[in-house]
Amino acid sequence: MSDSENCLFCKIAAGAIPSRKVYEDDELFAFHDIHPAAPVHFLLIPKAHIPSLAQAGPEQAGLLGRMMVLAPRLAIEQGCNPYPEGGFRTLINTGAEGGQEVHHLHAHVMGGPRPWLKG
Ligand code: AMP
Ligand code: ZN
């Protein structure tokens, strides 16, 4: 579960498994969700293997802040309509009861005209 060697999203961030890339810098990577729940649906991840938000400590505060600040920029670039009439949903599932299936910290960014598949 916390093994980066067998982690799907580590492999995607490293380019070892193909994805539809949205963004990349030294520490962050974003790619389209393979099963989109909204017209725009991408995942924003740290390149470093952090299993979930439950494992993020004070040393990750800057990284998490940069993820959150990047989300609105990428949302607009990917076609979400501007706030307040448009906007987007930002979701971090954590643990089994939080609905987390892939155990590499990721933020879902979903947007576009309603209705969506979920929500
Ligand atoms: P979560 O339930 O929050 O762990 O979400 C995992 C998300 O990863 C789901 O929305 C999946 O559709 C998505 N996903 C799984 N495998 C891939 C993949 N190879 N490429 C892109 N998205 C994926
Ligand atoms: Zn990983």
PDB file of C-alpha atoms and ligand atoms in Angstrom:
ATOM      1  CA  MET A   1       0.000   0.000   0.000  1.00  0.00           C
ATOM      2  CA  SER A   2       2.861   2.425   0.746  1.00  0.00           C
ATOM      3  CA  ASP A   3       5.341   0.691  -1.586  1.00  0.00           C
ATOM      4  CA  SER A   4       6.469   3.137  -4.271  1.00  0.00           C
ATOM      5  CA  GLU A   5       7.993   0.280  -6.322  1.00  0.00           C
ATOM      6  CA  ASN A   6       4.539  -1.098  -7.093  1.00  0.00           C
ATOM      7  CA  CYS A   7       2.688   2.202  -7.144  1.00  0.00           C
ATOM      8  CA  LEU A   8       0.595   2.969 -10.222  1.00  0.00           C
ATOM      9  CA  PHE A   9       0.822   6.745  -9.810  1.00  0.00           C
ATOM     10  CA  CYS A  10       4.607   6.682  -9.197  1.00  0.00           C
ATOM     11  CA  LYS A  11       4.890   4.830 -12.506  1.00  0.00           C
ATOM     12  CA  ILE A  12       2.622   7.349 -14.234  1.00  0.00           C
ATOM     13  CA  ALA A  13       4.616  10.288 -12.813  1.00  0.00           C
ATOM     14  CA  ALA A  14       7.840   8.636 -14.028  1.00  0.00           C
ATOM     15  CA  GLY A  15       6.374   8.056 -17.505  1.00  0.00           C
ATOM     16  CA  ALA A  16       6.715   4.271 -17.117  1.00  0.00           C
ATOM     17  CA  ILE A  17       2.941   3.900 -17.572  1.00  0.00           C
ATOM     18  CA  PRO A  18       1.330   6.176 -20.167  1.00  0.00           C
ATOM     19  CA  SER A  19      -1.159   8.857 -19.191  1.00  0.00           C
ATOM     20  CA  ARG A  20      -2.741  11.911 -20.762  1.00  0.00           C
ATOM     21  CA  LYS A  21      -0.517  14.516 -19.143  1.00  0.00           C
ATOM     22  CA  VAL A  22      -1.960  17.846 -18.056  1.00  0.00           C
ATOM     23  CA  TYR A  23       1.019  19.362 -16.243  1.00  0.00           C
ATOM     24  CA  GLU A  24       4.471  18.553 -14.904  1.00  0.00           C
ATOM     25  CA  ASP A  25       7.117  20.338 -12.869  1.00  0.00           C
ATOM     26  CA  ASP A  26       9.894  19.185 -10.520  1.00  0.00           C
ATOM     27  CA  GLU A  27       7.547  18.079  -7.754  1.00  0.00           C
ATOM     28  CA  LEU A  28       4.023  17.846  -9.190  1.00  0.00           C
ATOM     29  CA  PHE A  29       2.343  15.910 -12.023  1.00  0.00           C
ATOM     30  CA  ALA A  30      -1.213  16.069 -13.364  1.00  0.00           C
ATOM     31  CA  PHE A  31      -3.027  13.741 -15.786  1.00  0.00           C
ATOM     32  CA  HIS A  32      -6.549  13.014 -16.963  1.00  0.00           C
ATOM     33  CA  ASP A  33      -8.536  10.489 -14.950  1.00  0.00           C
ATOM     34  CA  ILE A  34      -9.071   7.329 -16.985  1.00  0.00           C
ATOM     35  CA  HIS A  35     -12.741   7.181 -15.894  1.00  0.00           C
ATOM     36  CA  PRO A  36     -13.845  10.819 -15.906  1.00  0.00           C
ATOM     37  CA  ALA A  37     -16.795  11.661 -13.655  1.00  0.00           C
ATOM     38  CA  ALA A  38     -17.160  15.163 -15.130  1.00  0.00           C
ATOM     39  CA  PRO A  39     -16.424  16.900 -18.457  1.00  0.00           C
ATOM     40  CA  VAL A  40     -13.077  17.964 -16.954  1.00  0.00           C
ATOM     41  CA  HIS A  41     -11.532  15.433 -14.557  1.00  0.00           C
ATOM     42  CA  PHE A  42      -7.839  15.248 -13.869  1.00  0.00           C
ATOM     43  CA  LEU A  43      -5.677  14.094 -10.975  1.00  0.00           C
ATOM     44  CA  LEU A  44      -2.972  16.247  -9.410  1.00  0.00           C
ATOM     45  CA  ILE A  45      -0.236  14.343  -7.567  1.00  0.00           C
ATOM     46  CA  PRO A  46       3.108  14.954  -5.903  1.00  0.00           C
ATOM     47  CA  LYS A  47       5.888  13.043  -7.669  1.00  0.00           C
ATOM     48  CA  ALA A  48       7.093  11.883  -4.261  1.00  0.00           C
ATOM     49  CA  HIS A  49       5.316   8.765  -3.005  1.00  0.00           C
ATOM     50  CA  ILE A  50       3.081   9.899  -0.145  1.00  0.00           C
ATOM     51  CA  PRO A  51       0.437   7.165   0.342  1.00  0.00           C
ATOM     52  CA  SER A  52      -2.381   9.470   1.424  1.00  0.00           C
ATOM     53  CA  LEU A  53      -3.246  12.726   3.125  1.00  0.00           C
ATOM     54  CA  ALA A  54      -3.081  10.776   6.397  1.00  0.00           C
ATOM     55  CA  GLN A  55       0.702  10.485   5.948  1.00  0.00           C
ATOM     56  CA  ALA A  56       1.261  14.170   5.165  1.00  0.00           C
ATOM     57  CA  GLY A  57       3.027  16.052   7.942  1.00  0.00           C
ATOM     58  CA  PRO A  58       4.180  19.638   8.491  1.00  0.00           C
ATOM     59  CA  GLU A  59       7.094  19.008   6.127  1.00  0.00           C
ATOM     60  CA  GLN A  60       4.544  18.594   3.306  1.00  0.00           C
ATOM     61  CA  ALA A  61       2.701  21.850   4.039  1.00  0.00           C
ATOM     62  CA  GLY A  62       4.471  23.766   1.272  1.00  0.00           C
ATOM     63  CA  LEU A  63       3.963  20.990  -1.275  1.00  0.00           C
ATOM     64  CA  LEU A  64       0.261  20.670  -0.448  1.00  0.00           C
ATOM     65  CA  GLY A  65      -0.118  24.437  -0.632  1.00  0.00           C
ATOM     66  CA  ARG A  66       1.470  24.489  -4.078  1.00  0.00           C
ATOM     67  CA  MET A  67      -0.896  21.710  -5.203  1.00  0.00           C
ATOM     68  CA  MET A  68      -3.911  23.708  -4.075  1.00  0.00           C
ATOM     69  CA  VAL A  69      -2.669  26.905  -5.726  1.00  0.00           C
ATOM     70  CA  LEU A  70      -1.993  25.062  -8.990  1.00  0.00           C
ATOM     71  CA  ALA A  71      -5.457  23.424  -9.128  1.00  0.00           C
ATOM     72  CA  PRO A  72      -7.455  26.518 -10.212  1.00  0.00           C
ATOM     73  CA  ARG A  73      -4.905  27.430 -12.875  1.00  0.00           C
ATOM     74  CA  LEU A  74      -4.999  23.941 -14.410  1.00  0.00           C
ATOM     75  CA  ALA A  75      -8.795  23.764 -14.071  1.00  0.00           C
ATOM     76  CA  ILE A  76      -9.181  26.876 -16.243  1.00  0.00           C
ATOM     77  CA  GLU A  77      -6.550  25.635 -18.706  1.00  0.00           C
ATOM     78  CA  GLN A  78      -8.466  22.349 -19.039  1.00  0.00           C
ATOM     79  CA  GLY A  79     -11.746  24.079 -19.833  1.00  0.00           C
ATOM     80  CA  CYS A  80     -13.508  24.681 -16.538  1.00  0.00           C
ATOM     81  CA  ASN A  81     -15.569  27.854 -16.600  1.00  0.00           C
ATOM     82  CA  PRO A  82     -14.495  30.744 -14.364  1.00  0.00           C
ATOM     83  CA  TYR A  83     -15.670  31.253 -10.793  1.00  0.00           C
ATOM     84  CA  PRO A  84     -18.353  31.940  -9.625  1.00  0.00           C
ATOM     85  CA  GLU A  85     -20.717  30.708 -12.380  1.00  0.00           C
ATOM     86  CA  GLY A  86     -18.283  27.937 -13.343  1.00  0.00           C
ATOM     87  CA  GLY A  87     -15.762  26.587 -10.879  1.00  0.00           C
ATOM     88  CA  PHE A  88     -14.606  23.076 -10.091  1.00  0.00           C
ATOM     89  CA  ARG A  89     -14.584  20.459  -7.353  1.00  0.00           C
ATOM     90  CA  THR A  90     -11.349  19.493  -5.570  1.00  0.00           C
ATOM     91  CA  LEU A  91     -11.468  16.144  -3.780  1.00  0.00           C
ATOM     92  CA  ILE A  92      -8.892  14.111  -1.849  1.00  0.00           C
ATOM     93  CA  ASN A  93     -10.119  10.633  -0.885  1.00  0.00           C
ATOM     94  CA  THR A  94      -8.241   9.234   2.112  1.00  0.00           C
ATOM     95  CA  GLY A  95      -8.294   5.596   3.212  1.00  0.00           C
ATOM     96  CA  ALA A  96     -10.815   2.859   2.514  1.00  0.00           C
ATOM     97  CA  GLU A  97     -13.688   4.611   4.260  1.00  0.00           C
ATOM     98  CA  GLY A  98     -12.726   7.816   2.438  1.00  0.00           C
ATOM     99  CA  GLY A  99     -13.100   6.040  -0.893  1.00  0.00           C
ATOM    100  CA  GLN A 100      -9.372   5.941  -1.719  1.00  0.00           C
ATOM    101  CA  GLU A 101      -8.483   3.226  -4.253  1.00  0.00           C
ATOM    102  CA  VAL A 102      -4.990   4.292  -5.347  1.00  0.00           C
ATOM    103  CA  HIS A 103      -2.635   4.752  -2.410  1.00  0.00           C
ATOM    104  CA  HIS A 104      -0.557   7.630  -3.726  1.00  0.00           C
ATOM    105  CA  LEU A 105      -1.844  11.013  -2.585  1.00  0.00           C
ATOM    106  CA  HIS A 106      -3.914  12.650  -5.340  1.00  0.00           C
ATOM    107  CA  ALA A 107      -6.378  15.484  -5.662  1.00  0.00           C
ATOM    108  CA  HIS A 108      -9.263  15.022  -8.093  1.00  0.00           C
ATOM    109  CA  VAL A 109     -10.102  18.220  -9.962  1.00  0.00           C
ATOM    110  CA  MET A 110     -13.523  18.026 -11.645  1.00  0.00           C
ATOM    111  CA  GLY A 111     -15.487  20.653 -13.509  1.00  0.00           C
ATOM    112  CA  GLY A 112     -17.446  21.628 -16.569  1.00  0.00           C
ATOM    113  CA  PRO A 113     -21.154  22.016 -17.240  1.00  0.00           C
ATOM    114  CA  ARG A 114     -23.563  19.861 -15.174  1.00  0.00           C
ATOM    115  CA  PRO A 115     -24.843  17.175 -14.963  1.00  0.00           C
ATOM    116  CA  TRP A 116     -21.828  15.068 -14.020  1.00  0.00           C
ATOM    117  CA  LEU A 117     -21.673  11.296 -13.676  1.00  0.00           C
ATOM    118  CA  LYS A 118     -21.186  11.576  -9.881  1.00  0.00           C
ATOM    119  CA  GLY A 119     -22.596  14.442  -7.843  1.00  0.00           C
TER     120      GLY A 119
HETATM  121  P1  AMP B   1      -9.414   7.301  -5.666  1.00  0.00           P
HETATM  122  O1  AMP B   1     -10.666   6.484  -5.543  1.00  0.00           O
HETATM  123  O2  AMP B   1      -9.547   8.672  -5.065  1.00  0.00           O
HETATM  124  O3  AMP B   1      -8.189   6.556  -5.171  1.00  0.00           O
HETATM  125  O4  AMP B   1      -9.252   7.602  -7.211  1.00  0.00           O
HETATM  126  C1  AMP B   1      -8.431   6.880  -8.059  1.00  0.00           C
HETATM  127  C2  AMP B   1      -8.717   7.410  -9.453  1.00  0.00           C
HETATM  128  O5  AMP B   1      -7.670   6.977 -10.313  1.00  0.00           O
HETATM  129  C3  AMP B   1     -10.023   6.908 -10.069  1.00  0.00           C
HETATM  130  O6  AMP B   1     -10.861   8.019 -10.388  1.00  0.00           O
HETATM  131  C4  AMP B   1      -9.575   6.161 -11.324  1.00  0.00           C
HETATM  132  O7  AMP B   1     -10.444   6.330 -12.420  1.00  0.00           O
HETATM  133  C5  AMP B   1      -8.212   6.759 -11.581  1.00  0.00           C
HETATM  134  N1  AMP B   1      -7.268   5.903 -12.289  1.00  0.00           N
HETATM  135  C6  AMP B   1      -6.972   4.603 -12.028  1.00  0.00           C
HETATM  136  N2  AMP B   1      -6.046   4.146 -12.880  1.00  0.00           N
HETATM  137  C7  AMP B   1      -5.735   5.197 -13.707  1.00  0.00           C
HETATM  138  C8  AMP B   1      -4.837   5.354 -14.801  1.00  0.00           C
HETATM  139  N3  AMP B   1      -4.055   4.352 -15.240  1.00  0.00           N
HETATM  140  N4  AMP B   1      -4.801   6.549 -15.426  1.00  0.00           N
HETATM  141  C9  AMP B   1      -5.589   7.570 -15.004  1.00  0.00           C
HETATM  142  N5  AMP B   1      -6.436   7.479 -13.971  1.00  0.00           N
HETATM  143  C10 AMP B   1      -6.523   6.305 -13.329  1.00  0.00           C
HETATM  144 ZN    ZN B   2       3.393   6.333  -5.502  1.00  0.00          ZN
END
